[in-house]
Amino acid sequence: MSDAGTLLAPPGTAPAVPGRGASTTVATLEVVGKATVAEDVVALTLADPDGRRLPDWTPGAHIDLVLPSGDTRQYSLCGDRFDPRTYRVAVLRERDGRGGSAYVHDTLRAGDRVGVGGPRNNFPLVPSERYLFVAGGIGITPLLPMVAQAEVLGADWRLLYGGRRRASMAFLDELARHGERVHVMPQDETGLLDLPSFLGEPDPATKVYCCGPGPLLDAMGVACTAWPPTALRTERFVAEQAAPVRSAPFEVELARTGATVTVEPGTSVLEAVGAAGVEVLSSCRQGTCGTCETTVLAGVPDHRDSILDDAERAAGDCMFICVSRAADDRLVLDL
Ligand code: FES
């Protein structure tokens, strides 16, 4: 532990929000390890400075790292979920990023302290007899604990792991022990991933999990067209948003106070309710992290997040108010 460490966020507690069974508390953790695990990828090991137990998590969960600017970045937990004392995340240096990954790579060091929110899980592993996992690049991170879980449960599973080249692919050493279950496909050696041959015939007893860059997720959507609608589960780190279904203002009634807020085009629901004095915890503000999840009591949301699946969207009982809007004139939210 180092007193000279950088404190990225003061210890404190943010208000809890309804959500996916996860804490939104912002804690201060210490960087107890930093290691290069592939080209442009560093792994951070985080622990409570006083050695306290960390909140439990499940495969697919992520945490928020709070940066000195106050912005946050989400990183999948990729360590041992049964280790109650440490979290591990891996961070890819994003050449065109907004500076978060560069900070982690160039400035953050062992002994520093960081604000950490979560963990939160928008990408849970559901029970299944068989799993097919497909990872592209740093998308391996949420799948690592899923592979471990599938192994513990004795499920049948295989992993297809693509990357630009072998040296850029993190955790190959850890995956090697799984032998032929893992198909490592560096693009400069084997070309583009052959998704149809990896997936095989649609199988109702198989769940397919994919994490990686947008083009890979899009290709998986196409490759799984003939699969049952809930077979494919993906996680996007970068939001993909269509235009809102309506361009006119709409009203949001805040059920807990009875106040009504008008949301103008170009303003998010999150911003509009914030301006009315109702603070909702947020993080990514892109519809990818799940922090701002809000219960819908009436009205039809225009879902613009990258989290909910089709069935969850159709249920219409929750929305992510940083990006999602109203499909009609009025929403009633549990705020
Ligand atoms: S703040 Fe991340 S989904 Fe809304």
Short mmCIF file of C-alpha atoms and ligand atoms in Angstrom, two decimals:
data_model
loop_
_atom_site.label_atom_id
_atom_site.label_comp_id
_atom_site.label_asym_id
_atom_site.label_seq_id
_atom_site.Cartn_x
_atom_site.Cartn_y
_atom_site.Cartn_z
CA MET A 1 0.00 0.00 0.00
CA SER A 2 1.31 3.47 -0.81
CA ASP A 3 0.31 6.75 0.77
CA ALA A 4 1.55 8.46 -2.35
CA GLY A 5 -0.98 6.63 -4.46
CA THR A 6 -3.36 8.52 -6.67
CA LEU A 7 -6.85 8.76 -5.25
CA LEU A 8 -9.20 8.80 -8.21
CA ALA A 9 -12.39 9.17 -6.27
CA PRO A 10 -13.02 9.89 -2.62
CA PRO A 11 -14.53 7.13 -0.56
CA GLY A 12 -18.26 7.58 -0.51
CA THR A 13 -21.55 6.03 -1.18
CA ALA A 14 -23.77 6.70 -4.11
CA PRO A 15 -27.51 6.14 -3.90
CA ALA A 16 -28.71 2.69 -4.79
CA VAL A 17 -30.77 2.30 -7.91
CA PRO A 18 -33.06 -0.51 -8.92
CA GLY A 19 -31.12 -2.91 -10.99
CA ARG A 20 -29.73 -6.25 -11.91
CA GLY A 21 -28.99 -7.46 -8.43
CA ALA A 22 -25.92 -5.33 -8.11
CA SER A 23 -24.47 -2.81 -5.79
CA THR A 24 -23.88 0.67 -7.16
CA THR A 25 -21.76 1.70 -4.21
CA VAL A 26 -18.58 3.54 -5.16
CA ALA A 27 -15.79 2.08 -3.08
CA THR A 28 -12.11 2.92 -2.99
CA LEU A 29 -9.90 0.01 -3.90
CA GLU A 30 -6.17 -0.29 -4.20
CA VAL A 31 -4.29 -1.43 -7.27
CA VAL A 32 -2.33 -4.36 -5.85
CA GLY A 33 -1.10 -5.64 -9.18
CA LYS A 34 -0.58 -4.41 -12.72
CA ALA A 35 0.77 -6.67 -15.44
CA THR A 36 0.98 -6.66 -19.22
CA VAL A 37 -0.97 -9.69 -20.43
CA ALA A 38 -0.81 -9.04 -24.20
CA GLU A 39 0.17 -6.28 -26.61
CA ASP A 40 -1.69 -3.16 -25.47
CA VAL A 41 -3.49 -5.03 -22.70
CA VAL A 42 -2.78 -4.64 -18.99
CA ALA A 43 -4.48 -6.54 -16.19
CA LEU A 44 -5.21 -4.75 -12.91
CA THR A 45 -5.73 -6.57 -9.64
CA LEU A 46 -7.76 -4.56 -7.15
CA ALA A 47 -8.30 -5.12 -3.44
CA ASP A 48 -9.76 -3.33 -0.45
CA PRO A 49 -6.97 -1.31 1.20
CA ASP A 50 -7.91 -2.81 4.57
CA GLY A 51 -8.20 -6.34 3.25
CA ARG A 52 -11.97 -6.50 3.55
CA ARG A 53 -14.05 -8.90 1.52
CA LEU A 54 -15.32 -7.52 -1.79
CA PRO A 55 -18.92 -7.82 -3.01
CA ASP A 56 -19.70 -11.10 -4.73
CA TRP A 57 -20.12 -11.21 -8.50
CA THR A 58 -21.14 -13.63 -11.19
CA PRO A 59 -19.64 -14.36 -14.64
CA GLY A 60 -20.39 -11.56 -17.10
CA ALA A 61 -20.32 -8.85 -14.42
CA HIS A 62 -18.42 -5.60 -14.81
CA ILE A 63 -17.22 -2.84 -12.54
CA ASP A 64 -16.93 0.90 -13.11
CA LEU A 65 -13.51 2.47 -12.73
CA VAL A 66 -13.82 6.11 -11.71
CA LEU A 67 -11.23 8.27 -13.45
CA PRO A 68 -9.68 11.48 -12.13
CA SER A 69 -11.96 13.46 -14.43
CA GLY A 70 -14.96 11.91 -12.68
CA ASP A 71 -15.82 9.94 -15.80
CA THR A 72 -16.18 6.22 -15.47
CA ARG A 73 -15.23 3.29 -17.65
CA GLN A 74 -16.69 -0.19 -17.48
CA TYR A 75 -14.48 -3.25 -17.40
CA SER A 76 -15.55 -6.88 -17.18
CA LEU A 77 -14.38 -8.85 -14.18
CA CYS A 78 -12.09 -11.57 -15.49
CA GLY A 79 -10.58 -13.08 -12.35
CA ASP A 80 -11.65 -15.83 -10.00
CA ARG A 81 -15.18 -15.18 -8.76
CA PHE A 82 -14.50 -17.39 -5.74
CA ASP A 83 -11.62 -15.18 -4.60
CA PRO A 84 -13.43 -12.80 -2.20
CA ARG A 85 -10.45 -10.44 -1.74
CA THR A 86 -9.50 -9.32 -5.25
CA TYR A 87 -11.02 -8.26 -8.54
CA ARG A 88 -9.18 -8.52 -11.84
CA VAL A 89 -9.92 -6.48 -14.96
CA ALA A 90 -8.02 -6.22 -18.24
CA VAL A 91 -7.78 -2.94 -20.11
CA LEU A 92 -7.06 -2.57 -23.82
CA ARG A 93 -5.28 0.61 -24.87
CA GLU A 94 -7.76 2.28 -27.20
CA ARG A 95 -5.87 4.42 -29.68
CA ASP A 96 -8.95 6.51 -30.48
CA GLY A 97 -10.38 6.41 -26.98
CA ARG A 98 -11.27 9.29 -24.68
CA GLY A 99 -8.21 8.88 -22.47
CA GLY A 100 -9.43 6.36 -19.92
CA SER A 101 -7.42 3.42 -21.17
CA ALA A 102 -4.36 5.61 -21.73
CA TYR A 103 -4.58 6.71 -18.11
CA VAL A 104 -4.74 3.13 -16.91
CA HIS A 105 -1.80 2.13 -19.13
CA ASP A 106 0.47 5.12 -18.65
CA THR A 107 -0.28 6.60 -15.23
CA LEU A 108 -2.02 4.20 -12.91
CA ARG A 109 0.39 2.06 -10.94
CA ALA A 110 0.46 -0.48 -8.14
CA GLY A 111 -0.30 1.23 -4.84
CA ASP A 112 -2.69 3.76 -6.37
CA ARG A 113 -6.28 3.85 -5.28
CA VAL A 114 -9.25 3.94 -7.59
CA GLY A 115 -12.95 4.51 -7.24
CA VAL A 116 -14.88 1.41 -8.17
CA GLY A 117 -18.62 1.08 -8.74
CA GLY A 118 -20.57 -2.14 -8.98
CA PRO A 119 -20.19 -4.98 -9.69
CA ARG A 120 -23.18 -5.15 -12.01
CA ASN A 121 -24.16 -7.90 -14.44
CA ASN A 122 -25.96 -7.18 -17.71
CA PHE A 123 -24.55 -10.31 -19.33
CA PRO A 124 -25.39 -13.20 -17.01
CA LEU A 125 -24.65 -16.82 -17.80
CA VAL A 126 -27.97 -18.66 -17.85
CA PRO A 127 -28.17 -22.39 -17.11
CA SER A 128 -27.68 -24.60 -20.16
CA GLU A 129 -26.45 -28.07 -21.03
CA ARG A 130 -24.06 -26.71 -23.62
CA TYR A 131 -22.37 -23.39 -24.35
CA LEU A 132 -20.63 -21.95 -27.34
CA PHE A 133 -18.49 -18.92 -26.53
CA VAL A 134 -17.15 -16.54 -29.17
CA ALA A 135 -14.65 -13.84 -28.21
CA GLY A 136 -13.06 -11.14 -30.31
CA GLY A 137 -9.95 -9.47 -28.84
CA ILE A 138 -10.54 -7.93 -25.42
CA GLY A 139 -14.03 -9.45 -25.55
CA ILE A 140 -12.43 -12.50 -24.00
CA THR A 141 -12.66 -10.84 -20.57
CA PRO A 142 -16.31 -11.56 -19.61
CA LEU A 143 -16.05 -15.00 -21.19
CA LEU A 144 -13.10 -16.15 -19.06
CA PRO A 145 -15.21 -16.51 -15.88
CA MET A 146 -18.02 -18.02 -17.94
CA VAL A 147 -15.66 -20.71 -19.18
CA ALA A 148 -14.59 -21.36 -15.58
CA GLN A 149 -18.22 -21.59 -14.50
CA ALA A 150 -19.13 -23.95 -17.34
CA GLU A 151 -16.20 -26.12 -16.35
CA VAL A 152 -17.25 -26.18 -12.68
CA LEU A 153 -20.81 -27.10 -13.66
CA GLY A 154 -19.64 -29.87 -15.95
CA ALA A 155 -21.37 -28.32 -18.95
CA ASP A 156 -20.26 -29.09 -22.47
CA TRP A 157 -18.61 -25.99 -23.90
CA ARG A 158 -16.28 -24.69 -26.59
CA LEU A 159 -14.67 -21.31 -27.10
CA LEU A 160 -13.76 -19.63 -30.39
CA TYR A 161 -11.26 -16.85 -29.67
CA GLY A 162 -10.21 -14.50 -32.45
CA GLY A 163 -7.72 -11.65 -32.43
CA ARG A 164 -5.50 -9.66 -34.75
CA ARG A 165 -2.46 -11.76 -33.95
CA ARG A 166 -1.44 -14.15 -31.21
CA ALA A 167 0.63 -11.59 -29.30
CA SER A 168 -2.40 -9.29 -29.00
CA MET A 169 -4.62 -11.99 -27.48
CA ALA A 170 -4.76 -11.91 -23.68
CA PHE A 171 -4.98 -14.94 -21.40
CA LEU A 172 -3.95 -17.56 -23.95
CA ASP A 173 -1.78 -19.10 -21.23
CA GLU A 174 -4.74 -19.51 -18.88
CA LEU A 175 -6.91 -20.98 -21.62
CA ALA A 176 -4.30 -23.49 -22.76
CA ARG A 177 -5.23 -25.93 -19.98
CA HIS A 178 -8.63 -26.46 -21.58
CA GLY A 179 -7.02 -28.09 -24.62
CA GLU A 180 -9.22 -28.68 -27.63
CA ARG A 181 -12.24 -26.96 -26.16
CA VAL A 182 -10.51 -23.66 -27.04
CA HIS A 183 -10.07 -22.67 -30.69
CA VAL A 184 -7.50 -19.87 -30.93
CA MET A 185 -7.75 -18.04 -34.26
CA PRO A 186 -5.30 -15.17 -34.78
CA GLN A 187 -6.39 -13.37 -37.94
CA ASP A 188 -2.87 -13.15 -39.38
CA GLU A 189 -2.57 -16.94 -39.16
CA THR A 190 -6.06 -18.24 -39.86
CA GLY A 191 -8.02 -15.36 -41.45
CA LEU A 192 -11.50 -14.27 -40.39
CA LEU A 193 -13.47 -16.40 -37.96
CA ASP A 194 -15.55 -19.11 -39.61
CA LEU A 195 -18.64 -18.65 -37.48
CA PRO A 196 -21.03 -21.04 -39.29
CA SER A 197 -18.71 -23.99 -38.99
CA PHE A 198 -18.02 -23.27 -35.31
CA LEU A 199 -21.72 -22.88 -34.50
CA GLY A 200 -22.93 -25.88 -36.47
CA GLU A 201 -26.62 -26.67 -36.64
CA PRO A 202 -29.05 -24.75 -34.39
CA ASP A 203 -29.49 -26.57 -31.11
CA PRO A 204 -32.16 -25.63 -28.54
CA ALA A 205 -29.99 -27.04 -25.72
CA THR A 206 -27.10 -24.66 -26.51
CA LYS A 207 -26.61 -21.03 -25.46
CA VAL A 208 -24.25 -18.89 -27.50
CA TYR A 209 -22.33 -16.08 -25.80
CA CYS A 210 -20.37 -13.52 -27.78
CA CYS A 211 -18.37 -10.46 -26.79
CA GLY A 212 -16.14 -8.44 -29.06
CA PRO A 213 -16.13 -5.60 -31.58
CA GLY A 214 -19.37 -4.49 -33.24
CA PRO A 215 -18.71 -6.18 -36.61
CA LEU A 216 -18.23 -9.53 -34.85
CA LEU A 217 -21.48 -9.11 -32.91
CA ASP A 218 -23.27 -8.19 -36.13
CA ALA A 219 -21.82 -11.23 -37.89
CA MET A 220 -22.94 -13.44 -35.00
CA GLY A 221 -26.46 -12.06 -35.30
CA VAL A 222 -26.49 -13.09 -38.94
CA ALA A 223 -24.89 -16.48 -38.26
CA CYS A 224 -27.50 -17.25 -35.57
CA THR A 225 -30.53 -16.27 -37.63
CA ALA A 226 -31.82 -19.84 -37.67
CA TRP A 227 -31.16 -20.41 -33.95
CA PRO A 228 -33.89 -20.03 -31.30
CA PRO A 229 -34.42 -16.30 -30.59
CA THR A 230 -32.93 -16.40 -27.07
CA ALA A 231 -29.93 -18.59 -27.94
CA LEU A 232 -27.50 -15.76 -28.72
CA ARG A 233 -26.45 -13.42 -25.94
CA THR A 234 -24.04 -10.60 -26.61
CA GLU A 235 -22.45 -7.71 -24.80
CA ARG A 236 -21.63 -4.46 -26.55
CA PHE A 237 -19.06 -2.12 -25.10
CA VAL A 238 -19.84 0.55 -27.66
CA ALA A 239 -23.40 1.75 -28.02
CA GLU A 240 -25.27 1.25 -31.23
CA GLN A 241 -28.29 3.51 -31.44
CA ALA A 242 -30.97 4.01 -34.01
CA ALA A 243 -32.78 7.33 -34.30
CA PRO A 244 -35.54 7.93 -31.72
CA VAL A 245 -38.97 6.72 -32.84
CA ARG A 246 -40.43 10.20 -32.26
CA SER A 247 -38.92 13.66 -32.54
CA ALA A 248 -41.57 15.55 -30.53
CA PRO A 249 -41.22 16.39 -26.81
CA PHE A 250 -42.83 14.03 -24.31
CA GLU A 251 -43.75 14.13 -20.66
CA VAL A 252 -42.35 12.05 -17.83
CA GLU A 253 -44.33 11.78 -14.62
CA LEU A 254 -42.21 11.09 -11.54
CA ALA A 255 -44.46 8.81 -9.52
CA ARG A 256 -42.79 9.35 -6.16
CA THR A 257 -43.29 13.11 -6.20
CA GLY A 258 -46.11 13.52 -8.68
CA ALA A 259 -44.04 16.05 -10.63
CA THR A 260 -44.15 16.10 -14.42
CA VAL A 261 -41.08 16.88 -16.52
CA THR A 262 -41.08 17.72 -20.23
CA VAL A 263 -38.29 16.06 -22.20
CA GLU A 264 -37.33 18.06 -25.26
CA PRO A 265 -35.65 16.56 -28.34
CA GLY A 266 -31.89 16.60 -27.79
CA THR A 267 -32.28 16.21 -24.03
CA SER A 268 -32.14 12.82 -22.34
CA VAL A 269 -34.64 11.72 -19.72
CA LEU A 270 -31.71 11.51 -17.33
CA GLU A 271 -30.83 15.16 -17.96
CA ALA A 272 -34.44 16.30 -17.79
CA VAL A 273 -35.19 14.65 -14.46
CA GLY A 274 -31.81 15.81 -13.15
CA ALA A 275 -32.70 19.40 -14.03
CA ALA A 276 -35.89 18.88 -12.02
CA GLY A 277 -33.83 17.93 -8.99
CA VAL A 278 -34.08 14.13 -9.22
CA GLU A 279 -30.60 12.69 -9.38
CA VAL A 280 -30.31 9.22 -10.87
CA LEU A 281 -26.94 7.55 -10.69
CA SER A 282 -25.37 7.19 -14.14
CA SER A 283 -22.08 6.05 -15.54
CA CYS A 284 -21.57 5.39 -19.26
CA ARG A 285 -24.45 7.58 -20.49
CA GLN A 286 -24.41 5.46 -23.64
CA GLY A 287 -26.88 2.74 -22.73
CA THR A 288 -24.21 0.09 -22.18
CA CYS A 289 -23.50 -0.13 -18.43
CA GLY A 290 -26.93 -0.47 -16.82
CA THR A 291 -26.35 2.02 -14.00
CA CYS A 292 -29.33 4.27 -14.77
CA GLU A 293 -31.92 1.47 -14.96
CA THR A 294 -35.32 2.85 -13.99
CA THR A 295 -38.65 1.13 -13.46
CA VAL A 296 -41.40 2.08 -15.90
CA LEU A 297 -44.85 2.20 -14.29
CA ALA A 298 -46.83 3.31 -17.35
CA GLY A 299 -46.26 4.28 -20.95
CA VAL A 300 -44.21 2.73 -23.75
CA PRO A 301 -40.43 3.22 -23.73
CA ASP A 302 -38.42 3.70 -26.91
CA HIS A 303 -35.52 1.44 -25.90
CA ARG A 304 -32.22 2.72 -27.30
CA ASP A 305 -29.80 0.87 -25.01
CA SER A 306 -27.44 -1.99 -25.87
CA ILE A 307 -28.40 -4.09 -22.83
CA LEU A 308 -31.94 -5.43 -23.00
CA ASP A 309 -32.85 -8.38 -25.19
CA ASP A 310 -36.01 -8.49 -27.28
CA ALA A 311 -38.13 -10.11 -24.56
CA GLU A 312 -37.00 -7.58 -21.96
CA ARG A 313 -37.75 -4.74 -24.35
CA ALA A 314 -41.19 -6.12 -25.05
CA ALA A 315 -41.91 -6.34 -21.30
CA GLY A 316 -41.47 -2.56 -21.15
CA ASP A 317 -41.13 -2.46 -17.36
CA CYS A 318 -37.72 -0.88 -17.16
CA MET A 319 -35.55 1.45 -19.22
CA PHE A 320 -32.13 3.06 -19.26
CA ILE A 321 -32.92 6.73 -19.09
CA CYS A 322 -29.53 7.98 -20.27
CA VAL A 323 -30.51 7.06 -23.84
CA SER A 324 -34.00 5.55 -23.93
CA ARG A 325 -36.97 7.77 -24.54
CA ALA A 326 -40.76 7.56 -24.90
CA ALA A 327 -42.54 6.03 -27.86
CA ASP A 328 -45.71 7.95 -26.92
CA ASP A 329 -46.62 11.25 -25.27
CA ARG A 330 -46.11 10.19 -21.68
CA LEU A 331 -44.13 7.88 -19.40
CA VAL A 332 -44.60 7.28 -15.68
CA LEU A 333 -41.35 6.36 -13.96
CA ASP A 334 -40.67 5.09 -10.46
CA LEU A 335 -38.69 8.18 -9.52
S1 FES B 1 -25.64 5.35 -17.54
FE1 FES B 1 -24.95 3.49 -18.44
S2 FES B 1 -26.81 2.64 -19.22
FE2 FES B 1 -27.38 4.60 -18.56
#
